[in-house]
Amino acid sequence: MAVASVPHEGQADQLYVETRALRLQGFLLFLVSDLVLFSSFIFAYMYLRNSGQGWPPPGITRPAIALGGLNAAILFGSGATMHYALENFKRGNFIRYAWLLIFTIILGALFLGGQAIEYTTLFREHITWAGSGIFGASFFTLTGMHGFHVLCGIIYLTILLLQSVHGVYDKQRYFGLTAGTLYWHFVDVIWVVLFSIFYLV
Amino acid sequence: MNVVAWEHILAVAGGIVVFLVASFALRADWKTPGLDNQVFKLMLGLLALGGILATLTGLQIIGKS
C-alpha cells in the first residue's frame, strides 16, 4: 500500500505543477504575516516617537549614519545578487548561480557584522535595549528582529545552496529557490523602511 | 582618508550599483506573468528605491547623525 502511494517521476511532475500555486500562495501569506508583525512594531515606534519629547530623547545619540548607509548598501546589494542567482539558475547556468548565492550569503553575513559593530558602539555610549527608554527599546527590538530574520535567511540560503548542489532542484522544479529569493527580497524591503525611519527621518 | 569617508564612498558606490541592477532587472522582468513575478517586480522597485536612499545617504544629502 505504501509503495503504491509513492508517485513515479511523471506523476511527481504533475503533482509539482498542481501544488506550486498553492505553495506560492502559502509562502506569500507567511510573508504577509511577517509584514504585519513588522508593521505593528513600526507603527508603535512611530506613535511613541511623535507623542512627546523631541527625537532622539535628550542624552541619546543617533546611530552613525555613515555605517548605516554602508550597511544598507551591502544588504540591498545582496538582494541584487540573489535575484540574479535565481535568474542564472533558471537559465541553467549553475556555476554562476552558485557563486552569486555564495556572494549573497557573504553579503548577508557582512550586514550582520556591520550591525554588530553598530550595537557595540551604542553599548559603549550606554545606549541599551532596557536602559535607554523608548529609543533604545524600539531601535534594538526592530533592528534585532530584522537581524534575526537576516540570520534565518543566511541559514535558509545555505540550505538551498546545499540542496541545489545535491540536485534537489532542476530547471523545471525550483520553487524552493523562488521562495528563498522572495524571503531575501522581503528582508531587504523591510530594511528600506527601518533604515528610513531610524537614520533618515 | 578616515573610516567614515570610506563608509560614505562605499555607500554611494553600492547604492548606485544596486539602483542600476534593480532597474535593469525590473525592466527585463517587466512583462513576465505570474504571481511570483509580480511580487518580484514590486520588491525590485523597492530595492531600487533603497539604492537611491543609500546613495543619497552616502552623499550626505539625506540622513541625520
XYZ file of C-alpha atoms in Angstrom:
266
model
C 0.000 0.000 0.000
C 2.757 2.390 0.955
C 4.699 1.518 -2.196
C 1.657 2.131 -4.396
C 1.200 5.658 -2.944
C 4.701 6.776 -3.961
C 4.335 8.721 -7.230
C 6.650 7.918 -10.108
C 8.518 10.750 -11.798
C 5.814 11.750 -14.259
C 3.212 11.895 -11.509
C 5.564 13.839 -9.279
C 5.961 16.454 -12.009
C 2.194 16.714 -12.344
C 1.898 16.984 -8.559
C 4.531 19.721 -8.582
C 2.677 21.735 -11.197
C -0.637 21.312 -9.408
C 0.679 22.308 -5.977
C 3.114 25.059 -6.968
C 0.482 27.807 -6.983
C -0.783 26.687 -3.582
C 2.718 26.639 -2.137
C 3.408 30.085 -3.555
C 0.217 31.453 -2.025
C 1.092 29.832 1.294
C 4.568 31.342 1.245
C 3.223 34.791 0.344
C 0.757 34.516 3.231
C 3.699 33.767 5.510
C 5.468 36.904 4.227
C 2.287 38.949 4.745
C 2.047 37.693 8.338
C 5.678 38.703 8.855
C 4.869 42.091 7.325
C 2.037 42.518 9.840
C 4.471 41.731 12.666
C 6.981 44.349 11.489
C 4.231 46.864 10.717
C 2.805 46.665 14.232
C 6.213 47.365 15.755
C 6.953 50.146 13.252
C 3.627 51.876 13.875
C 4.118 51.558 17.653
C 7.562 53.149 17.246
C 6.228 55.986 15.090
C 3.379 56.643 17.543
C 5.719 56.773 20.539
C 8.224 58.885 18.650
C 5.638 61.506 17.767
C 3.810 61.515 21.074
C 6.042 63.646 23.224
C 9.546 64.970 23.565
C 11.933 65.620 20.685
C 13.641 62.781 18.887
C 16.021 61.310 19.802
C 15.369 61.955 23.512
C 17.904 64.129 25.375
C 21.143 62.303 26.148
C 20.692 59.800 23.327
C 22.868 59.967 20.215
C 21.653 58.654 16.872
C 23.371 55.639 15.326
C 26.176 56.563 12.910
C 24.709 57.426 9.510
C 27.862 56.544 7.533
C 27.977 52.951 8.794
C 24.196 52.701 8.469
C 24.359 53.798 4.824
C 27.136 51.340 4.028
C 25.286 48.541 5.776
C 22.131 49.358 3.821
C 24.061 49.299 0.527
C 25.512 45.897 1.481
C 22.097 44.406 2.238
C 20.457 45.907 -0.854
C 23.387 44.607 -2.906
C 22.721 41.120 -1.562
C 19.146 41.446 -2.857
C 20.508 42.149 -6.331
C 22.912 39.186 -6.252
C 20.119 36.906 -5.004
C 17.846 37.991 -7.834
C 20.492 37.227 -10.441
C 21.328 33.932 -8.730
C 17.762 32.781 -9.372
C 17.815 34.143 -12.931
C 21.019 32.210 -13.667
C 19.549 29.024 -12.202
C 16.506 29.397 -14.481
C 18.849 29.732 -17.486
C 20.792 26.628 -16.442
C 23.998 28.459 -15.548
C 24.625 26.559 -12.327
C 28.188 27.739 -11.609
C 27.247 31.406 -11.834
C 24.133 30.729 -9.761
C 26.170 29.034 -7.028
C 28.730 31.863 -6.878
C 26.030 34.522 -6.744
C 24.256 32.632 -3.964
C 27.514 32.309 -2.009
C 28.135 36.024 -2.566
C 24.621 36.757 -1.249
C 25.314 34.734 1.896
C 28.626 36.575 2.428
C 26.952 39.971 1.989
C 24.254 38.936 4.481
C 26.947 37.959 6.974
C 28.737 41.292 6.356
C 25.494 43.109 7.106
C 25.188 41.265 10.415
C 28.836 42.131 11.154
C 28.084 45.809 10.485
C 25.092 45.608 12.773
C 27.259 44.035 15.491
C 29.735 46.946 15.185
C 26.855 49.389 15.431
C 25.446 47.692 18.537
C 28.879 47.650 20.157
C 29.296 51.390 19.512
C 25.895 52.119 21.024
C 26.607 49.911 24.053
C 29.831 51.860 24.654
C 27.718 55.025 24.771
C 25.461 53.263 27.322
C 22.544 53.049 24.908
C 20.917 49.706 25.583
C 17.659 47.904 24.949
C 16.354 48.211 28.510
C 18.182 51.299 29.793
C 17.577 53.962 27.142
C 13.835 54.461 27.183
C 11.674 54.325 24.089
C 14.586 54.919 21.708
C 16.695 52.004 22.918
C 13.728 49.658 23.218
C 12.360 50.403 19.760
C 15.731 50.556 17.974
C 17.079 47.301 19.377
C 13.731 45.497 19.098
C 13.152 46.393 15.447
C 16.720 46.115 14.181
C 17.275 42.999 16.313
C 14.138 41.373 14.923
C 15.290 42.253 11.416
C 18.796 40.949 12.154
C 17.260 37.681 13.326
C 15.422 37.468 10.006
C 18.702 38.049 8.156
C 20.342 35.293 10.210
C 17.451 32.927 9.404
C 17.800 33.960 5.750
C 21.514 33.128 5.738
C 20.765 29.669 7.161
C 17.906 29.258 4.664
C 20.098 30.231 1.685
C 22.889 27.937 2.872
C 20.429 25.040 2.980
C 19.198 25.977 -0.515
C 22.777 26.024 -1.783
C 23.470 22.572 -0.337
C 20.184 21.234 -1.717
C 20.899 22.565 -5.188
C 24.424 21.133 -5.129
C 22.838 17.754 -4.344
C 20.453 18.090 -7.281
C 17.219 18.720 -5.398
C 16.239 21.445 -7.887
C 16.279 21.481 -11.658
C 15.238 23.912 -14.422
C 11.617 22.821 -14.180
C 11.305 22.467 -10.410
C 12.874 25.183 -8.295
C 10.125 26.532 -6.075
C 12.434 26.408 -3.032
C 14.781 28.859 -4.745
C 11.892 31.148 -5.692
C 10.719 31.121 -2.064
C 14.250 31.825 -0.838
C 14.570 34.778 -3.220
C 11.190 36.138 -2.142
C 12.213 35.850 1.508
C 15.536 37.614 0.914
C 13.853 40.433 -1.039
C 11.365 40.771 1.805
C 14.206 41.178 4.318
C 15.744 43.849 2.023
C 12.500 45.750 1.641
C 11.895 45.770 5.407
C 15.345 47.330 5.794
C 14.400 50.104 3.344
C 11.684 51.089 5.841
C 13.774 50.594 9.008
C 16.746 52.434 7.514
C 14.463 55.342 6.597
C 12.798 55.690 9.995
C 15.922 55.247 12.130
C 18.589 57.006 10.066
C 16.937 59.361 7.619
C 13.809 60.863 9.191
C 41.181 59.176 4.451
C 39.303 58.106 7.581
C 36.890 55.221 8.056
C 33.768 57.387 7.873
C 34.807 58.796 4.487
C 35.306 55.257 3.170
C 31.885 54.281 4.506
C 30.348 57.198 2.607
C 32.171 56.301 -0.618
C 31.216 52.615 -0.407
C 27.603 53.523 0.387
C 27.465 55.729 -2.736
C 29.102 53.077 -4.944
C 26.930 50.279 -3.532
C 23.773 52.361 -3.798
C 24.420 53.229 -7.458
C 25.169 49.590 -8.326
C 22.025 48.391 -6.537
C 19.871 51.018 -8.252
C 21.216 50.133 -11.703
C 20.988 46.366 -11.183
C 17.474 46.548 -9.727
C 16.329 48.868 -12.528
C 17.727 46.605 -15.256
C 16.209 43.523 -13.604
C 12.868 45.277 -13.290
C 12.979 46.287 -16.964
C 13.904 42.756 -18.025
C 11.125 41.193 -15.938
C 8.507 43.814 -16.729
C 6.377 41.612 -18.995
C 6.798 38.316 -17.168
C 3.479 36.841 -15.988
C 2.686 35.018 -12.751
C 2.049 35.958 -9.139
C 5.650 35.385 -8.035
C 6.969 37.650 -10.793
C 4.514 40.401 -9.833
C 5.843 40.258 -6.266
C 9.420 40.249 -7.584
C 8.690 43.392 -9.594
C 7.289 45.160 -6.541
C 10.311 44.168 -4.485
C 12.786 45.148 -7.226
C 11.142 48.565 -7.368
C 11.567 48.971 -3.622
C 15.146 47.695 -3.907
C 15.863 50.419 -6.490
C 14.399 52.931 -4.031
C 16.737 51.508 -1.373
C 19.668 52.026 -3.736
C 18.689 55.680 -4.184
C 18.405 56.148 -0.402
C 21.827 54.559 0.204
C 23.377 56.785 -2.495
C 21.842 59.974 -1.110
C 22.929 58.965 2.396
C 26.487 58.382 1.217
C 26.460 61.786 -0.484
C 25.219 63.258 2.821
C 22.193 64.786 1.108
C 19.776 62.998 3.428
C 20.168 61.473 6.892
C 20.808 62.799 10.364
C 23.574 61.901 12.767
